[in-house]
GROMACS .gro file of C-alpha atoms in nm:
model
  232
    1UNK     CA    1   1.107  -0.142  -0.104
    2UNK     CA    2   0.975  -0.488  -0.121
    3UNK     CA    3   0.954  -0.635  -0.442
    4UNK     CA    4   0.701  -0.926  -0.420
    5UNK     CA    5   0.420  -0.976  -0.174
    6UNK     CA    6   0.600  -1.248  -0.043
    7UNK     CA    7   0.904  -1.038   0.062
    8UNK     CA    8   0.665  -0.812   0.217
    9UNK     CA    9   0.496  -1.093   0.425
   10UNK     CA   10   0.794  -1.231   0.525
   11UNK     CA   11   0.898  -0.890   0.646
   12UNK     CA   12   0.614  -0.843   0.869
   13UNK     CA   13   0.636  -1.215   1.008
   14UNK     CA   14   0.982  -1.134   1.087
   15UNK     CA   15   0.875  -0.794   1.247
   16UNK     CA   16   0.600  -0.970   1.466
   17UNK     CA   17   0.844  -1.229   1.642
   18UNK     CA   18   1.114  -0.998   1.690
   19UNK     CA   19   0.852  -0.785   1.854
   20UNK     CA   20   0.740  -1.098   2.054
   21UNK     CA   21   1.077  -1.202   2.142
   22UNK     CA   22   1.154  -0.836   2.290
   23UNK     CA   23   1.422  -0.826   2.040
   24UNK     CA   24   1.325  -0.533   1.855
   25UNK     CA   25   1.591  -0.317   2.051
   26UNK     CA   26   1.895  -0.598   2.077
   27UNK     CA   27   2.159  -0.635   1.895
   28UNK     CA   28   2.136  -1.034   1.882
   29UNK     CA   29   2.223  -1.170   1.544
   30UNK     CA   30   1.918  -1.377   1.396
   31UNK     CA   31   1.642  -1.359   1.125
   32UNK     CA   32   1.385  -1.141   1.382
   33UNK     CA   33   1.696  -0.906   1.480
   34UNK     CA   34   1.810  -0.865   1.115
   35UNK     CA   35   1.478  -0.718   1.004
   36UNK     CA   36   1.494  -0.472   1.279
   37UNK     CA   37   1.844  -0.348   1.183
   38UNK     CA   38   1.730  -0.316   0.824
   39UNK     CA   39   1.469  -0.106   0.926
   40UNK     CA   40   1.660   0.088   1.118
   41UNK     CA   41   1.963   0.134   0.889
   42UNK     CA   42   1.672   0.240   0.624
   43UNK     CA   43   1.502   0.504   0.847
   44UNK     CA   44   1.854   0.669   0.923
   45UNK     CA   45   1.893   0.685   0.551
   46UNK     CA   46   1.571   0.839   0.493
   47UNK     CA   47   1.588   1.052   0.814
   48UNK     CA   48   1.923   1.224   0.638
   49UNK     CA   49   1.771   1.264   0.359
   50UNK     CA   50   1.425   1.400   0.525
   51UNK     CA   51   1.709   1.657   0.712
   52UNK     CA   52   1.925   1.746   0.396
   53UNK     CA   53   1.560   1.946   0.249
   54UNK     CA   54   1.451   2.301   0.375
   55UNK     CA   55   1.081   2.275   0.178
   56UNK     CA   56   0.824   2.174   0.455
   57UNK     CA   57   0.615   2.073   0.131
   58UNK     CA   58   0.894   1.878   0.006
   59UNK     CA   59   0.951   1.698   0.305
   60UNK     CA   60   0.604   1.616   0.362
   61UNK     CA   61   0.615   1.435   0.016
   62UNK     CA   62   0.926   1.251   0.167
   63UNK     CA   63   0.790   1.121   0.428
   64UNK     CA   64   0.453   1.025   0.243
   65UNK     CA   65   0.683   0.837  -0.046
   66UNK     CA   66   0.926   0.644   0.228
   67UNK     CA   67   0.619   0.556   0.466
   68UNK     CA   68   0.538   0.217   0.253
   69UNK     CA   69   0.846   0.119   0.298
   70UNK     CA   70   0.755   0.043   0.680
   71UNK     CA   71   0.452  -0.081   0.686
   72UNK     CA   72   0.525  -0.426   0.683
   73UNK     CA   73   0.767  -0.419   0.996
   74UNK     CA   74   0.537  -0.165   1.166
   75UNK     CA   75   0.196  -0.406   1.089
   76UNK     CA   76   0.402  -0.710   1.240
   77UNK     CA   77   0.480  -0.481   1.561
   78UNK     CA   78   0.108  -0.383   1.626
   79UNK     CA   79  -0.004  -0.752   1.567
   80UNK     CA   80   0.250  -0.873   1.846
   81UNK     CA   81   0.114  -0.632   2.013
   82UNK     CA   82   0.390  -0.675   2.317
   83UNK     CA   83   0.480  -0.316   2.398
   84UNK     CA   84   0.802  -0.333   2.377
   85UNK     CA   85   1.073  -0.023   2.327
   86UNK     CA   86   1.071   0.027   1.935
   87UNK     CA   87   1.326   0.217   1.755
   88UNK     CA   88   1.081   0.252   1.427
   89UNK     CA   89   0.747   0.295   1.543
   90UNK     CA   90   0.784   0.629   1.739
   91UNK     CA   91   0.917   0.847   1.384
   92UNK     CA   92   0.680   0.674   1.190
   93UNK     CA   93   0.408   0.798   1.451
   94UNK     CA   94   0.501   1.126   1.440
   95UNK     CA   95   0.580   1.085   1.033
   96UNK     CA   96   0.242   0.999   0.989
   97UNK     CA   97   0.106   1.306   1.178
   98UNK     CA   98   0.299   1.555   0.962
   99UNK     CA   99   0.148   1.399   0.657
  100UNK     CA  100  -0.217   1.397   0.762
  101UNK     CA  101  -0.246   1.030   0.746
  102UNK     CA  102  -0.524   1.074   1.073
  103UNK     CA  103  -0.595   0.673   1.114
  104UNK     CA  104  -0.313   0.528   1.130
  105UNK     CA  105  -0.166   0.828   1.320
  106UNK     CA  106  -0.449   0.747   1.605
  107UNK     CA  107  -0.319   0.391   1.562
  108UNK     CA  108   0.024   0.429   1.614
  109UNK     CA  109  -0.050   0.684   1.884
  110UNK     CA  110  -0.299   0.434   2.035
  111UNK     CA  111  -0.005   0.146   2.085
  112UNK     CA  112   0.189   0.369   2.204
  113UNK     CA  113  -0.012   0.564   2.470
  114UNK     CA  114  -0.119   0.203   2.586
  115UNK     CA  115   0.172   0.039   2.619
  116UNK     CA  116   0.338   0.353   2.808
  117UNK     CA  117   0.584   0.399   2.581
  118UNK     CA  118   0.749   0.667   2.525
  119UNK     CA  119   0.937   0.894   2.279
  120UNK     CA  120   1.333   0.917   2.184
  121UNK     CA  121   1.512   1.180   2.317
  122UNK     CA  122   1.479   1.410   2.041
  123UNK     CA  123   1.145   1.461   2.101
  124UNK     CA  124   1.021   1.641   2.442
  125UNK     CA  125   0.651   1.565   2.392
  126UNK     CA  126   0.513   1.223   2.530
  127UNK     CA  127   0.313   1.042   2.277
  128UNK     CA  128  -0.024   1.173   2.411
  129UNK     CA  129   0.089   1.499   2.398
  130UNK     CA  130   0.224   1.463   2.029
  131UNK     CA  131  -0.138   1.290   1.959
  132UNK     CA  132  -0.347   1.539   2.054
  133UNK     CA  133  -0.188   1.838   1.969
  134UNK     CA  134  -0.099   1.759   1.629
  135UNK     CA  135  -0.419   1.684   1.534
  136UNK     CA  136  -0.559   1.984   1.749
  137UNK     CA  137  -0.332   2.189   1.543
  138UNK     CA  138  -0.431   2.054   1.198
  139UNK     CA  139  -0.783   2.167   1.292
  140UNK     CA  140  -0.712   2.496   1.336
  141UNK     CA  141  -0.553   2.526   1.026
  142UNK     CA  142  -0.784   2.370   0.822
  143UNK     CA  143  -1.108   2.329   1.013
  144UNK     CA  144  -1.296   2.006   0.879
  145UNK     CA  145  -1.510   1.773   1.028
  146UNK     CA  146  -1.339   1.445   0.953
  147UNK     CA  147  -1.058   1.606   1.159
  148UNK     CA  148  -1.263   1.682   1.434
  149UNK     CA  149  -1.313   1.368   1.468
  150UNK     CA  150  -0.983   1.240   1.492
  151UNK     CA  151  -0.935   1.508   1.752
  152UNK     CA  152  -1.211   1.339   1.978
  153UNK     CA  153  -1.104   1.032   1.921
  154UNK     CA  154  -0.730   1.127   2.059
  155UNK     CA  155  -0.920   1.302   2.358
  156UNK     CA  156  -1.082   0.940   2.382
  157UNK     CA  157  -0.779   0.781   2.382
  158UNK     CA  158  -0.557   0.978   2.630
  159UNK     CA  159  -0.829   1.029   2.857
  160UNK     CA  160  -0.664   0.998   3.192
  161UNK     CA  161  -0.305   1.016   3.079
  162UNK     CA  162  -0.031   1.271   3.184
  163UNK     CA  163  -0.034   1.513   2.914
  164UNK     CA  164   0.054   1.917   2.929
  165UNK     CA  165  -0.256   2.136   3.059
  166UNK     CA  166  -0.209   2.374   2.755
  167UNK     CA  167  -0.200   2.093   2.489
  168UNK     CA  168  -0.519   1.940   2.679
  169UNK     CA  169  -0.677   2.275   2.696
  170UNK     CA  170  -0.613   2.323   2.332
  171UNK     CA  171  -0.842   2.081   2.212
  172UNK     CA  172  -1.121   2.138   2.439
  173UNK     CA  173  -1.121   2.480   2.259
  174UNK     CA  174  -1.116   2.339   1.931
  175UNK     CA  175  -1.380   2.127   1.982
  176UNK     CA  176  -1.563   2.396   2.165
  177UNK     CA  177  -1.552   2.607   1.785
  178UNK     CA  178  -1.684   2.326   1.597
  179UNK     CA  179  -1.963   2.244   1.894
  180UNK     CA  180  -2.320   2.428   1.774
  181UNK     CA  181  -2.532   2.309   2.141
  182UNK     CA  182  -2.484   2.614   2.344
  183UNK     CA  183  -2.426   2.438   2.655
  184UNK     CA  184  -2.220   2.157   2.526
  185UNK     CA  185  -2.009   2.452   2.349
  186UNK     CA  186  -1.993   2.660   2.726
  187UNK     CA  187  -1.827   2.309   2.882
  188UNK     CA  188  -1.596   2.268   2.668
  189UNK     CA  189  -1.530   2.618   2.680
  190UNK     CA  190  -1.518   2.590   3.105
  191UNK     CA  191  -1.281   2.232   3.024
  192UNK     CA  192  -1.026   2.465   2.818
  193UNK     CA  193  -1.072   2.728   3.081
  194UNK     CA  194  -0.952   2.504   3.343
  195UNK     CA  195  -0.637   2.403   3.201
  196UNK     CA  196  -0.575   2.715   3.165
  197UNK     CA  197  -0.681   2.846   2.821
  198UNK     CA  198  -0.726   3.185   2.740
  199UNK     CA  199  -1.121   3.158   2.616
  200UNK     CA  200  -1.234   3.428   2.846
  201UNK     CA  201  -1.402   3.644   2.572
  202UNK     CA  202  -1.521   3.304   2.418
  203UNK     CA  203  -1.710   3.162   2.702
  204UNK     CA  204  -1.882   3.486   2.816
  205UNK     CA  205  -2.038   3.502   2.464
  206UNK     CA  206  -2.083   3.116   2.485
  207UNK     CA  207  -2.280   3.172   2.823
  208UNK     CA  208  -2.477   3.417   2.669
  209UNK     CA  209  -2.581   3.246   2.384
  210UNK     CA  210  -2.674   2.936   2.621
  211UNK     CA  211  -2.876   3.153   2.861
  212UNK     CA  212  -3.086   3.256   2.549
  213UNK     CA  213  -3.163   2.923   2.423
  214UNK     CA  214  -3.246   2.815   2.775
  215UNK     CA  215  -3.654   2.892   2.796
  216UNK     CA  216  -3.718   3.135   3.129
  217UNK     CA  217  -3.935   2.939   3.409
  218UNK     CA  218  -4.016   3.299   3.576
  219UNK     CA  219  -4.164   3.421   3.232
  220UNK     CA  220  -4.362   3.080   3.107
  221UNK     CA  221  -4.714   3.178   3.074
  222UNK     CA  222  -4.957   3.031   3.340
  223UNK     CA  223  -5.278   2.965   3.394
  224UNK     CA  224  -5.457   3.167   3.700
  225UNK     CA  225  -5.733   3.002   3.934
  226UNK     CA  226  -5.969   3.179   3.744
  227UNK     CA  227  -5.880   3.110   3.429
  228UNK     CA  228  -5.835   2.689   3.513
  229UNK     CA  229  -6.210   2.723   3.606
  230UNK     CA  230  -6.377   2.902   3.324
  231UNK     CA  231  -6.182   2.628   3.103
  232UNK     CA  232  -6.405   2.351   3.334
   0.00000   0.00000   0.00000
């Protein structure tokens, strides 16, 4: 979109004081406001366009090839850092899930979680929810470690946030498959369990396999009286 660096500074200059000014939802006429509108006349354009295709694999490639196009605006948003309402920053959030791009999915969801925000009426997920579960999701389906860790860094940052028991209870089970300890894997197991995920079968065999690895007190070999004193 921007065809010179110093467009594309300018851009996120004008991104961060209309963030700072709380304009970033306004219809005032200015240099901050005008950026906003751009962005959001662009993102309708590309939203139609994201809508008009049936390929989830085509879309996907959408939304990674229109995704430079805000970084600037949404870079000058995070660096005002005022939590305001923003009527960019929630689709590129969830835009950036649906691609895979983890970081600066967690950063997006991050701001938002934060700041309280939440997410336009289309969607009926609260950020934290979206967080988590997306990336709980992509684990599932394609169970690698850098993942993983994205997942437990979402845990990380919703911890103590409103979120839906089964999306919560979701990713204590998929970081209960990935876990090898036997007893961290049994409660995570217990943490899915309790927010009411069906791991039943799971964390029997997980309790099993924990009570084996656990060494048995009444079986330990010890020494007798008799035995201490011949070894004097």
């Amino acid at each position: 979109m921007y065809t010179s660096p110093a467009k594309e500074h300018r851009a996120r200059v004008l991104a961060e004081k209309a963030a700072a000014a709380g304009t970033t939802t306004s219809a005032t006429v200015g240099r901050s406001a005008g950026i906003v509108q751009t962005m959001t006349a662009l993102l309708a354009s590309h939203t139609a366009t994201i809508k008009s295709i049936d390929s989830h694999i085509t879309r996907a490639a959408r939304k990674r090839a229109f995704m430079p196009d805000f970084a600037a605006y949404i870079d000058g948003v995070l660096k005002a850092d005022a939590g305001g309402a923003d009527p960019i920053l929630p689709t590129i959030f969830v835009w950036a899930g649906d691609i895979g791009d983890w970081p600066r999915f967690l950063t997006l969801g991050g701001y938002l979680v934060r700041h309280g925000l939440e997410m336009p009426d289309q969607w009926t997920r609260s950020p934290a929810s979206v967080l988590v579960e997306t990336i709980a999701d992509a684990y599932s389906q394609d169970q690698k470690a850098d993942i993983l860790a994205y997942l437990a860094e979402a845990m990380a940052i919703t911890e103590g946030v409103d979120m839906a028991d089964q999306v919560r209870a979701k990713a204590f089970k998929a970081l209960a498959d990935a876990e090898e300890d036997p007893a961290a894997k049994v409660s995570l197991l217990e943490k899915a369990q309790q927010y009411g995920g069906s791991v039943k079968t799971a964390l029997t065999a997980a309790r099993k396999a924990a009570d084996k690895a656990t060494p048995d007190q009444d079986s330990a070999p010890t020494n007798t009286p008799a035995e201490s004193k011949a070894g004097d």
